[in-house]
CSV table of C-alpha atoms in Angstrom, one decimal:
chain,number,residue,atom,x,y,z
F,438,UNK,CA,75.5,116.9,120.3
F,439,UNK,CA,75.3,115.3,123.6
F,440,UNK,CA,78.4,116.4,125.5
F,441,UNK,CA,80.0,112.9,126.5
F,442,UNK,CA,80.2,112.4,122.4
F,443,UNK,CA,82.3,115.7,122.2
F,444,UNK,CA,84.6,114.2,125.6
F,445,UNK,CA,84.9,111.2,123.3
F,446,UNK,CA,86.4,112.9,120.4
F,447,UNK,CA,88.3,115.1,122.1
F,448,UNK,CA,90.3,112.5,124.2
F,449,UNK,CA,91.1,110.6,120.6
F,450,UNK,CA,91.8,113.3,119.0
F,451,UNK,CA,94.6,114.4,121.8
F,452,UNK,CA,95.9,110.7,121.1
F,453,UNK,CA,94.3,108.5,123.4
F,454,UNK,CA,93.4,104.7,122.1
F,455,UNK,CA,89.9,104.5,121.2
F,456,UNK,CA,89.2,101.8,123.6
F,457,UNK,CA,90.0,104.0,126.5
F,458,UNK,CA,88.1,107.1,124.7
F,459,UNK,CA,85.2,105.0,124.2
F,460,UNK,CA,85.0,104.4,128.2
F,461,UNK,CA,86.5,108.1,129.1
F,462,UNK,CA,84.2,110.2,127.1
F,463,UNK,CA,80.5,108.6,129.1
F,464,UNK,CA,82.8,108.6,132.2
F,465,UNK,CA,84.3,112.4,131.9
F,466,UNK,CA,80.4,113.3,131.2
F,467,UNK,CA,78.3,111.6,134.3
F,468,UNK,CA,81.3,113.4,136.8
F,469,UNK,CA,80.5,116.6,134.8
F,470,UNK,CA,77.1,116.1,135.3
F,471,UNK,CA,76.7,115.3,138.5
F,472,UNK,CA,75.5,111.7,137.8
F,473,UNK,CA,78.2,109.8,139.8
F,474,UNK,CA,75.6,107.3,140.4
F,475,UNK,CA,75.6,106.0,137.1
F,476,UNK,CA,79.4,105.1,137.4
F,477,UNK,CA,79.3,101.8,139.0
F,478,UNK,CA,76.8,100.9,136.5
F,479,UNK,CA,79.1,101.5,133.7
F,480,UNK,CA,81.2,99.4,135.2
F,481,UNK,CA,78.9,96.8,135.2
F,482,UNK,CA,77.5,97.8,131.3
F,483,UNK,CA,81.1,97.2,130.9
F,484,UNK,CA,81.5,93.6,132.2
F,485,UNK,CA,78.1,92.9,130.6
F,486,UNK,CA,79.4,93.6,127.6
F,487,UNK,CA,82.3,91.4,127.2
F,488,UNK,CA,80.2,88.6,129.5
F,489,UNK,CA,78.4,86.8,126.6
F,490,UNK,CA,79.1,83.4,125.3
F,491,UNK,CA,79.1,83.7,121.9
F,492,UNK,CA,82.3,86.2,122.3
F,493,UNK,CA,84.3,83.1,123.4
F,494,UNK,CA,84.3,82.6,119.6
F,495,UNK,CA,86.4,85.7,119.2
F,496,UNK,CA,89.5,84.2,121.2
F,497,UNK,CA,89.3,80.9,119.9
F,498,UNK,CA,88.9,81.9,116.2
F,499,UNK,CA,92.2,84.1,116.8
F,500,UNK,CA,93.8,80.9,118.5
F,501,UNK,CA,93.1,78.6,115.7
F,502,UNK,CA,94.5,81.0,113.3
F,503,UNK,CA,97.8,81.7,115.1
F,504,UNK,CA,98.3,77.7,114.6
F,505,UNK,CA,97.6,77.8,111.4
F,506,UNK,CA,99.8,80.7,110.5
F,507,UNK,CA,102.1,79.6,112.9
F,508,UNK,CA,102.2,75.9,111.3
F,509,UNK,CA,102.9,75.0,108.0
F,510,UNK,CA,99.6,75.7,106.9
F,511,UNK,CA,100.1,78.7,104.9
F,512,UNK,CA,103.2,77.3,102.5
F,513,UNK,CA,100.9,74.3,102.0
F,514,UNK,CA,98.1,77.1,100.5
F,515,UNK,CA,100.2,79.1,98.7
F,516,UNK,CA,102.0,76.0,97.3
F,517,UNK,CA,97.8,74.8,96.1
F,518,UNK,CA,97.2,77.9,94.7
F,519,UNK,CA,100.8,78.2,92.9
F,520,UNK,CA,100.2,75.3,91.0
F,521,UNK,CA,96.7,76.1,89.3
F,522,UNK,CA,97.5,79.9,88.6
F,523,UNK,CA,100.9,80.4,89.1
F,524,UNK,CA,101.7,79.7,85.0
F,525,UNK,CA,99.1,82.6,84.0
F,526,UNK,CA,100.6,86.3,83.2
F,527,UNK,CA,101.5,87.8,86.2
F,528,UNK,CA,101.2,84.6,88.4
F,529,UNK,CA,102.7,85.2,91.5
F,530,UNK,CA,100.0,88.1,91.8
F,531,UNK,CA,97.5,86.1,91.1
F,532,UNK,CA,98.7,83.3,93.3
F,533,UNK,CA,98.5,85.9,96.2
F,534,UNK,CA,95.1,87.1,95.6
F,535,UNK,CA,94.1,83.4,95.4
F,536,UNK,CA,95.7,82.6,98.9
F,537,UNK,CA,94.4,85.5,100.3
F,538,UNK,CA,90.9,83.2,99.6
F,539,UNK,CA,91.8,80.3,100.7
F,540,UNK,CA,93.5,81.9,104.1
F,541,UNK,CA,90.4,83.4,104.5
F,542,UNK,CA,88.6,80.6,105.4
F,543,UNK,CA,90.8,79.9,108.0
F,544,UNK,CA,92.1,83.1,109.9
F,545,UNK,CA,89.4,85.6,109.2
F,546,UNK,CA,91.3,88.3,109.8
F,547,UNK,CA,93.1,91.0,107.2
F,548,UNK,CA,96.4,91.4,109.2
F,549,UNK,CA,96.8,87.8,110.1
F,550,UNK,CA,96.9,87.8,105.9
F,551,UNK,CA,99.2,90.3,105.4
F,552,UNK,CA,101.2,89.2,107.9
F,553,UNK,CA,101.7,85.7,107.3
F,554,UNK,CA,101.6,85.8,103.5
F,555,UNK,CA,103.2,89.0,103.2
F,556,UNK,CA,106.4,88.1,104.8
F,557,UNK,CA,106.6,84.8,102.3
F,558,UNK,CA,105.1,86.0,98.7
F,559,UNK,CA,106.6,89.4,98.6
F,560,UNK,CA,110.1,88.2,98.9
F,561,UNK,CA,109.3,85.5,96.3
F,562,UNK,CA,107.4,88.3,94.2
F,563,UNK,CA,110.3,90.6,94.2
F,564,UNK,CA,112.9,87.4,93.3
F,565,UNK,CA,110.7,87.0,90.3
F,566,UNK,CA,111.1,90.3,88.7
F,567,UNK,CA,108.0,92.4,90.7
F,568,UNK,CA,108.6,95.7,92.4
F,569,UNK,CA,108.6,95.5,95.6
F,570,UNK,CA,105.7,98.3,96.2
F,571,UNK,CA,103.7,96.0,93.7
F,572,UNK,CA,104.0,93.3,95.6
F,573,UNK,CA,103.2,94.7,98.5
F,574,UNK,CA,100.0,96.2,97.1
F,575,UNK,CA,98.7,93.4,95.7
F,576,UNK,CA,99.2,91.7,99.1
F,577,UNK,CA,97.1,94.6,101.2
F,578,UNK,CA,94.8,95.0,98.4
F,579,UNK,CA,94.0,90.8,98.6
F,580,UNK,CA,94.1,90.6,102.4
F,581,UNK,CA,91.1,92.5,103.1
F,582,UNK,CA,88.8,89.7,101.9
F,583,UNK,CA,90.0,87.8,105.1
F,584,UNK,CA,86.5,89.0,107.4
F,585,UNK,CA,84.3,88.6,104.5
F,586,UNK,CA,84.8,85.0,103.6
F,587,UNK,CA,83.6,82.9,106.8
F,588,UNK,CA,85.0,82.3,109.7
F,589,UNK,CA,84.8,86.2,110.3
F,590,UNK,CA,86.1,88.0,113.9
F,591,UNK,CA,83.7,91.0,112.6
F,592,UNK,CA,81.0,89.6,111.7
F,593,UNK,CA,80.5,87.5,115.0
F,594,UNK,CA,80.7,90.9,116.9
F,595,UNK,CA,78.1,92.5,114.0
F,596,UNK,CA,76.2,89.2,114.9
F,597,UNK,CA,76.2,90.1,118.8
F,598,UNK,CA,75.9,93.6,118.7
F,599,UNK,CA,73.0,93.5,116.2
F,600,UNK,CA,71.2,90.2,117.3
F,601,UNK,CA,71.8,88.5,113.8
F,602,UNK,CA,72.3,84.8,113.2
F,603,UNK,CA,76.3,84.5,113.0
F,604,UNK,CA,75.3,81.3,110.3
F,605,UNK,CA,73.5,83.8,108.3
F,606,UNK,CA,76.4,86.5,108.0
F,607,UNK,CA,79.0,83.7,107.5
F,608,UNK,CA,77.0,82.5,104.3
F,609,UNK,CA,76.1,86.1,103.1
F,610,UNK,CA,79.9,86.4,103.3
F,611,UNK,CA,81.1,83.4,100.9
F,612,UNK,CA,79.6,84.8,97.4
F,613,UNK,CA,81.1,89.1,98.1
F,614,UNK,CA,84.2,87.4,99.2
F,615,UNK,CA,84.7,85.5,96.3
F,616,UNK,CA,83.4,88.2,94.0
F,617,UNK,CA,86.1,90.6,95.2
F,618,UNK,CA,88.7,88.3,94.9
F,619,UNK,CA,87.4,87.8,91.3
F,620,UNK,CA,87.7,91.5,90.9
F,621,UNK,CA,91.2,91.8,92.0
F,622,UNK,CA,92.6,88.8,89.9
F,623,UNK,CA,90.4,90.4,86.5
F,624,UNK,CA,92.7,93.8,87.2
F,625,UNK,CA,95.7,91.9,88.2
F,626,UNK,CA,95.6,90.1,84.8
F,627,UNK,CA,94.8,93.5,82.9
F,628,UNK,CA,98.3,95.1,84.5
F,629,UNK,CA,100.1,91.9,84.0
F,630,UNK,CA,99.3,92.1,80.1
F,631,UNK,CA,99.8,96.3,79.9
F,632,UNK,CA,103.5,95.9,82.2
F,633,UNK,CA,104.5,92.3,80.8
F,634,UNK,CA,104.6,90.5,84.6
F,635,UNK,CA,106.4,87.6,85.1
F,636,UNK,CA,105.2,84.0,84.9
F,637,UNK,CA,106.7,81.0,85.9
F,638,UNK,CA,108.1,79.2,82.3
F,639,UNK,CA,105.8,76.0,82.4
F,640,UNK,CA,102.9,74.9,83.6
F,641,UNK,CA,103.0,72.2,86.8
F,642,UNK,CA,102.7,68.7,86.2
F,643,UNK,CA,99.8,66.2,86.6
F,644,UNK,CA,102.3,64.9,89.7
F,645,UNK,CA,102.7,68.4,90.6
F,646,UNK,CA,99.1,69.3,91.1
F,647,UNK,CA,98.5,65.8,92.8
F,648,UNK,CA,100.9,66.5,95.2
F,649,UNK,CA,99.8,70.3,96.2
F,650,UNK,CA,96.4,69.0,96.1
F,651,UNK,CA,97.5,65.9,98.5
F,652,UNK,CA,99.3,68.7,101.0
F,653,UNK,CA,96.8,71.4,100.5
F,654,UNK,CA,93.7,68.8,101.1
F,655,UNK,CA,93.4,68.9,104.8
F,656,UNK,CA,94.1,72.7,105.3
F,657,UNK,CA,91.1,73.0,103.0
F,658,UNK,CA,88.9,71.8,105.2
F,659,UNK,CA,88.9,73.6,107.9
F,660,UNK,CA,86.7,76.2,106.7
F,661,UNK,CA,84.2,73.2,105.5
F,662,UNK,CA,84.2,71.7,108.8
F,663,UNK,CA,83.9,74.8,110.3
F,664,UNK,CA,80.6,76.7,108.3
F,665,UNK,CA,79.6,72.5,107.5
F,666,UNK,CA,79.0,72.5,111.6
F,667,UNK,CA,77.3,75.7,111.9
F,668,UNK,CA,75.5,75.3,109.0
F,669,UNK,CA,74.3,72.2,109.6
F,670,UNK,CA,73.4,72.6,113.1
F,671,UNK,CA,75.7,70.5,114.4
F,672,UNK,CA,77.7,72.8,116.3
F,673,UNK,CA,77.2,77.0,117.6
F,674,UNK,CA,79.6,79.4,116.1
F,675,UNK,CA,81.4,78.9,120.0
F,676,UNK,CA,81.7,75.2,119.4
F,677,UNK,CA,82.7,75.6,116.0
F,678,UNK,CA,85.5,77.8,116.8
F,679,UNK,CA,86.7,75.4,119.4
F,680,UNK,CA,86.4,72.6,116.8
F,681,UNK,CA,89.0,75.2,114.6
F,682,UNK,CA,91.0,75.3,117.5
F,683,UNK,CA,91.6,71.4,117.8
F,684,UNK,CA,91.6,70.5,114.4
F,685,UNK,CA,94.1,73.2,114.1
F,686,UNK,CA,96.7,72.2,116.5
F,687,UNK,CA,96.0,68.3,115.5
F,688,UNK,CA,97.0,69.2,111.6
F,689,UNK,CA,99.8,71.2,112.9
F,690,UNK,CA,101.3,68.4,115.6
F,691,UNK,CA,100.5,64.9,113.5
F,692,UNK,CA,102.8,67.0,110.4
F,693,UNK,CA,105.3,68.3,112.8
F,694,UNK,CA,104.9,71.9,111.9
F,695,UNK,CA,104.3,73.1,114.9
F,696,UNK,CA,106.3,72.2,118.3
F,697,UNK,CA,105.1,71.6,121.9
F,698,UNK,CA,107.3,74.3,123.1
F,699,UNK,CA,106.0,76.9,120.5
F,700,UNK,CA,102.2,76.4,121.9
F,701,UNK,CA,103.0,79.1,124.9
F,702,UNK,CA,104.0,81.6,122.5
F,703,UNK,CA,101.0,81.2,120.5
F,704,UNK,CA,98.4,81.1,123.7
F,705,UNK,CA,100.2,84.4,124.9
F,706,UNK,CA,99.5,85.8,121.5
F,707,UNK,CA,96.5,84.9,121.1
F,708,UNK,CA,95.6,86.1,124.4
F,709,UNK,CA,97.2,89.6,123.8
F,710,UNK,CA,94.9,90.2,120.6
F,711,UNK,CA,91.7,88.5,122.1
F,712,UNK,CA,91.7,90.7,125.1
F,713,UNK,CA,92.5,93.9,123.3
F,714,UNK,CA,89.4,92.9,121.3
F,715,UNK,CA,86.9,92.1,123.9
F,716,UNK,CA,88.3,95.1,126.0
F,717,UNK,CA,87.3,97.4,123.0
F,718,UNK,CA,83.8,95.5,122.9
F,719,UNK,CA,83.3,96.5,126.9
F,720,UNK,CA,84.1,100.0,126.3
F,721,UNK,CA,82.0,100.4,123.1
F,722,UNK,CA,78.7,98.2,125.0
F,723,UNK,CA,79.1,101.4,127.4
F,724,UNK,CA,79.1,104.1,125.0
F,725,UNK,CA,76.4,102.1,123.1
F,726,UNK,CA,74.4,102.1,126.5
F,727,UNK,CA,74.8,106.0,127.1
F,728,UNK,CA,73.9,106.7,123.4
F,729,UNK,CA,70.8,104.7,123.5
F,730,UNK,CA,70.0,106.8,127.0
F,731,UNK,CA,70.8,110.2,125.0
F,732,UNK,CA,68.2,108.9,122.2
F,733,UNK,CA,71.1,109.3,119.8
F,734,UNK,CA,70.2,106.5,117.6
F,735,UNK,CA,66.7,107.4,117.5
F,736,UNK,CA,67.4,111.4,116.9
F,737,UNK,CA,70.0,110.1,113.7
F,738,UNK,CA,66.9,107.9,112.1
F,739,UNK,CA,64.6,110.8,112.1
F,740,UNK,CA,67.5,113.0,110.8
F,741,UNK,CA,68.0,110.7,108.0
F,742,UNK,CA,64.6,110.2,106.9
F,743,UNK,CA,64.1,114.0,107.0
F,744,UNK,CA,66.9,113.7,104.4
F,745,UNK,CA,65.5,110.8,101.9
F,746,UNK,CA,63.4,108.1,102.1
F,747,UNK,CA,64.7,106.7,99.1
F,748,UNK,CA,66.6,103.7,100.0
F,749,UNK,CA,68.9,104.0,97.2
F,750,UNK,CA,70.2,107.2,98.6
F,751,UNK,CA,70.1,106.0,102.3
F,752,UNK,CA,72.7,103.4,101.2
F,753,UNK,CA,74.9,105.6,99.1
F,754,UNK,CA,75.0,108.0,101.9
F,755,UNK,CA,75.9,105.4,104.3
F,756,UNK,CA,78.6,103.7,102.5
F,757,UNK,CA,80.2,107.2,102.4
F,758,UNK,CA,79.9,107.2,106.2
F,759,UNK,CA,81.2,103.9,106.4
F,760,UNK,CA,84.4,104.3,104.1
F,761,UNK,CA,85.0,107.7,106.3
F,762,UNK,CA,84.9,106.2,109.4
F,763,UNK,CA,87.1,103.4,107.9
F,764,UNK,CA,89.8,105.3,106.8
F,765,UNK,CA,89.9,106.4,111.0
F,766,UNK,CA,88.5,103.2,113.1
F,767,UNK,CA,89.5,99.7,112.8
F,768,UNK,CA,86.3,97.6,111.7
F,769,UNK,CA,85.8,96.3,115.1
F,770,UNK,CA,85.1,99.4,117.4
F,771,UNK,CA,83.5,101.0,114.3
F,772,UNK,CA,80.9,98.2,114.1
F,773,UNK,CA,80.4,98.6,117.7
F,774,UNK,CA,80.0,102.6,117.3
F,775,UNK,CA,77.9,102.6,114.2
F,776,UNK,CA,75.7,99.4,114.6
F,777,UNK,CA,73.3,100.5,117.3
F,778,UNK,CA,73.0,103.8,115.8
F,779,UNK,CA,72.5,102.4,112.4
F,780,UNK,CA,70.5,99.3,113.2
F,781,UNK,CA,66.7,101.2,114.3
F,782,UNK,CA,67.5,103.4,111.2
F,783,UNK,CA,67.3,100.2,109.0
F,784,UNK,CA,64.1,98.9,110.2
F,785,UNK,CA,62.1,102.4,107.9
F,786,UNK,CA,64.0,101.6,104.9
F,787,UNK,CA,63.2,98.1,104.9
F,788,UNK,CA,66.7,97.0,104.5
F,789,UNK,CA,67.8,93.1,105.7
F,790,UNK,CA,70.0,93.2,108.4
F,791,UNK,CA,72.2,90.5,107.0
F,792,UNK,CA,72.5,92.2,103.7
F,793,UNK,CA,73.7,95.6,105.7
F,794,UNK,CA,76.0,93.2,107.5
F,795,UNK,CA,78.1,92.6,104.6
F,796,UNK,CA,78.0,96.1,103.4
F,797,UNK,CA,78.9,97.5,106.4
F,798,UNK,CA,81.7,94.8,107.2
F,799,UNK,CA,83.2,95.3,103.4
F,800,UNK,CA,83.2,99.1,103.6
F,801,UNK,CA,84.9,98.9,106.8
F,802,UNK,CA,87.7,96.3,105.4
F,803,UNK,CA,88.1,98.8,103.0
F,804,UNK,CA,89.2,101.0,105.4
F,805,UNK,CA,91.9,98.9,106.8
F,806,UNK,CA,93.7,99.5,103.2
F,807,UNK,CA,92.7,103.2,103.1
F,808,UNK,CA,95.0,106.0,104.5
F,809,UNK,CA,95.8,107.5,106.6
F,810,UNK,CA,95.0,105.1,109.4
F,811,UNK,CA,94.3,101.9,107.7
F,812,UNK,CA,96.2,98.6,109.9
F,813,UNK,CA,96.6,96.6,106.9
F,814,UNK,CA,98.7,99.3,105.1
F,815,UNK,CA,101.1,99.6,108.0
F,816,UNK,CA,101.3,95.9,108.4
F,817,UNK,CA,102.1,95.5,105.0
F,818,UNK,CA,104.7,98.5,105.4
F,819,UNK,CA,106.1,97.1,108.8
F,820,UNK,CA,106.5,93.7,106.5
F,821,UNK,CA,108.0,95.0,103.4
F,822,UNK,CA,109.8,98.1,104.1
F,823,UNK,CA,107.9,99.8,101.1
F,824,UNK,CA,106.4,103.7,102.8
F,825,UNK,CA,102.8,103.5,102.9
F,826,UNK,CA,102.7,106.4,100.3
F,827,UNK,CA,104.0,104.2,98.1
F,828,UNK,CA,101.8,101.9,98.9
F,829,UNK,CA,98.5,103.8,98.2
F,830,UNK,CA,99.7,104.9,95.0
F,831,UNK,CA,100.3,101.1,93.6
F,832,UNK,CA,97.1,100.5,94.8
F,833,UNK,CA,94.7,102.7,93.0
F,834,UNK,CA,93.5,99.9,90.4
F,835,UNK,CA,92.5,97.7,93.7
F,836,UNK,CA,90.5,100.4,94.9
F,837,UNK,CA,89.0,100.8,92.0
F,838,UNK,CA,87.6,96.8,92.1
F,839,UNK,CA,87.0,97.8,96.3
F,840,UNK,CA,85.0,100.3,94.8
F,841,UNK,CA,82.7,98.5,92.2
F,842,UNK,CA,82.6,95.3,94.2
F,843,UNK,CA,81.0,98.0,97.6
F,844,UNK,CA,78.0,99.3,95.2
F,845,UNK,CA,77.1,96.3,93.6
F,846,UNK,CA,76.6,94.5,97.1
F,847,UNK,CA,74.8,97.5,98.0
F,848,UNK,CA,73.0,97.4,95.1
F,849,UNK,CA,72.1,94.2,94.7
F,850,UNK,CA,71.0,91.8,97.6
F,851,UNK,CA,71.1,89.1,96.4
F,852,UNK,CA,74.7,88.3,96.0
F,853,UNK,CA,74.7,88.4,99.8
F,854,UNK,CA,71.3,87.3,100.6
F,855,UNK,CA,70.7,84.3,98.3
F,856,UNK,CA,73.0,81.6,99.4
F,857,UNK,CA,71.5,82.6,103.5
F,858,UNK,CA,68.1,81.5,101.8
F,859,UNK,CA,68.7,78.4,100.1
F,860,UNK,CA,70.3,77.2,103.7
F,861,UNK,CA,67.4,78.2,105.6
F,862,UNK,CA,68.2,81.4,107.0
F,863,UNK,CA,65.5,84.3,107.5
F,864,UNK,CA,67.0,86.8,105.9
């Protein structure tokens, strides 16, 4: 193993931030080596990394979704989605599983969910009889669909880091997304029958529905306008985002949801998360660099076809990698770790780069509701008060449907690859 790798591990292991070990580790290893030469080209690797302009989509997509969440977007959801599930067995649950879809399409991001539906349906769960550690796990379990469904933070940086069309991996997205929210509302229905759940004592009225529908119209069609542009050519994934951006704050502003004096507070947000992103994408492009000049990715794909060359086992072995790695790494610098190492290794098993795309992204969402490290357990924890433990424990029916939902995407391309084909896409 190439020493800068062992640096790397080391340094995050003693508790330094992975977007520092990332950099440290190829740093620690040229001064070791006498190669101080090569440091003011990491520096420029670095800057090369981040200076790309399809990652201006990054910041922007986190802007527009810090209106929306910020706005009145997100009652105006749930409120749609209360009124077409809400009167089913256990319908609170299912109303949070079927939010967690529809604020997909707008914030693309699992901790965004469990933040801003978190702090509103778990209250509201727990006033309508549900434990509070159920509520809570139905709400992490739900939130990881956020990247898969388009817009997706992850999959534009799979898209750069992998040279893939980011309107290819947005509609290879739509049909897993939905599938898994699917999933999670078949098991959610199973426990409300076996534990008696709550549900609300009538369904709403025609007036009712015309009313959430009325509210929850516009929200609706962000993610519409959004993959509509992108998909139609209209606009690139960058324009698209800035087109989120402004439709965004226009909803927000024309329904007085959102105040002129609350816009700094979001652009300071927004600007905390996006750099902390695109810092992490700088550090990995160096480490990326210094594998590919160790021959790292190359050495792994001989490795691996000295192991099988049965596809079918490549992929099982690799979603074991993947949910590992998950259970340690946020999606984002794992994607930026893993996919130049994975990618050549692809290209002898004949595997689609789109389809891997949505394995790789769903395993790694996984992750971010797996312990011990998983963000979307702590924000759910931070949010409720419920320990993880707990947690984990009232989730082990969702993994199961996290589980099924991983293999048969793996499995079988098509649920990822079809819709990319009947819009055009090589895939």
């Amino acid at each position: 193993m190439p020493p800068f790798i062992i640096f790397t591990i080391a340094v995050a292991l003693i508790g330094m931030p992975i977007v520092f070990a990332l950099a440290f580790g190829p740093l620690l290893g040229f001064v070791l080596e006498g190669k101080e030469s090569l440091l003011q080209i990491s520096l420029q690797r670095m800057f090369a990394g981040i200076n790309q302009f399809p990652l201006m989509a990054v910041p922007l997509f986190i802007l527009a979704g810090e209106i929306m969440n910020a706005g009145d977007i997100t009652r105006r959801l749930v409120r749609f989605a209360q009124v077409f599930v809400g009167h089913l067995r256990g319908g609170l649950a299912h109303v949070n599983i079927l939010s967690s879809i529809l604020f997909a399409g707008l914030s693309g991001s699992a901790v965004a969910d469990t933040s801003a539906l978190g702090s509103m349906l778990i209250p509201a769960m727990e006033k309508d009889g549900y434990t509070r550690r159920f509520a809570t796990a139905v709400t992490a379990a739900s939130s990881i669909i956020g990247p898969i469904i388009p817009p997706s933070i992850i999959m534009i940086v799979y898209a750069y880091i992998m040279n893939v069309s980011v309107g290819a991996l947005f509609a290879a997205g739509f049909v897993p997304g939905l599938l898994l929210g699917a999933g999670l509302m078949v098991v959610t229905a199973i426990l409300a029958r076996k534990h008696n759940l709550p549900k609300q004592e009538r369904r709403a009225s025609l007036p009712e529905v015309a009313r959430a529908s009325a509210e929850g119209f516009f929200p609706l069609l962000t993610p519409v306008i959004i993959l509509g542009g992108i998909l139609g050519g209209i606009v690139s994934p960058t324009e698209a985002a800035v087109v989120a951006v402004i439709y965004a704050l226009g909803l927000s502003l024309v329904t007085k949801s959102l105040g002129f004096r609350s816009i700094p507070g979001l652009l300071r947000r927004s600007a905390t998360a996006s750099t902390v992103i695109l810092l992490m994408i700088g550090s990995a492009s160096l480490f990326g660099w210094v594998l590919n000049i160790a021959g790292v990715p190359q050495s792994l794909a001989r490795l691996v076809l000295g192991i099988t060359e049965n596809p079918v086992l490549f992929l099982l072995l690799v979603n074991l990698l993947l949910l590992g790695v998950g259970m340690f790494l946020d999606a984002g610098p794992a994607i930026l770790i893993l996919g130049p190492i994975l990618g050549p290794t692809l290209l002898g098993f004949d595997i689609s780069p789109v389809h891997f795309a949505v394995v790789m992204c769903l395993n790694l969402t996984v992750g971010l509701a797996t312990p011990p490290f998983g963000l979307v357990l702590f924000t759910a924890s931070a949010v409720s008060g419920v320990k993880v433990e707990k947690i984990v424990r009232s989730m082990l029916p969702f993994y199961l449907v996290h589980a099924v939902v991983i293999l048969l995407i793996t499995y079988v391309p098509a649920i990822s690859l079809t819709l990319p084909r009947w819009l055009g896409f090589p895939v």
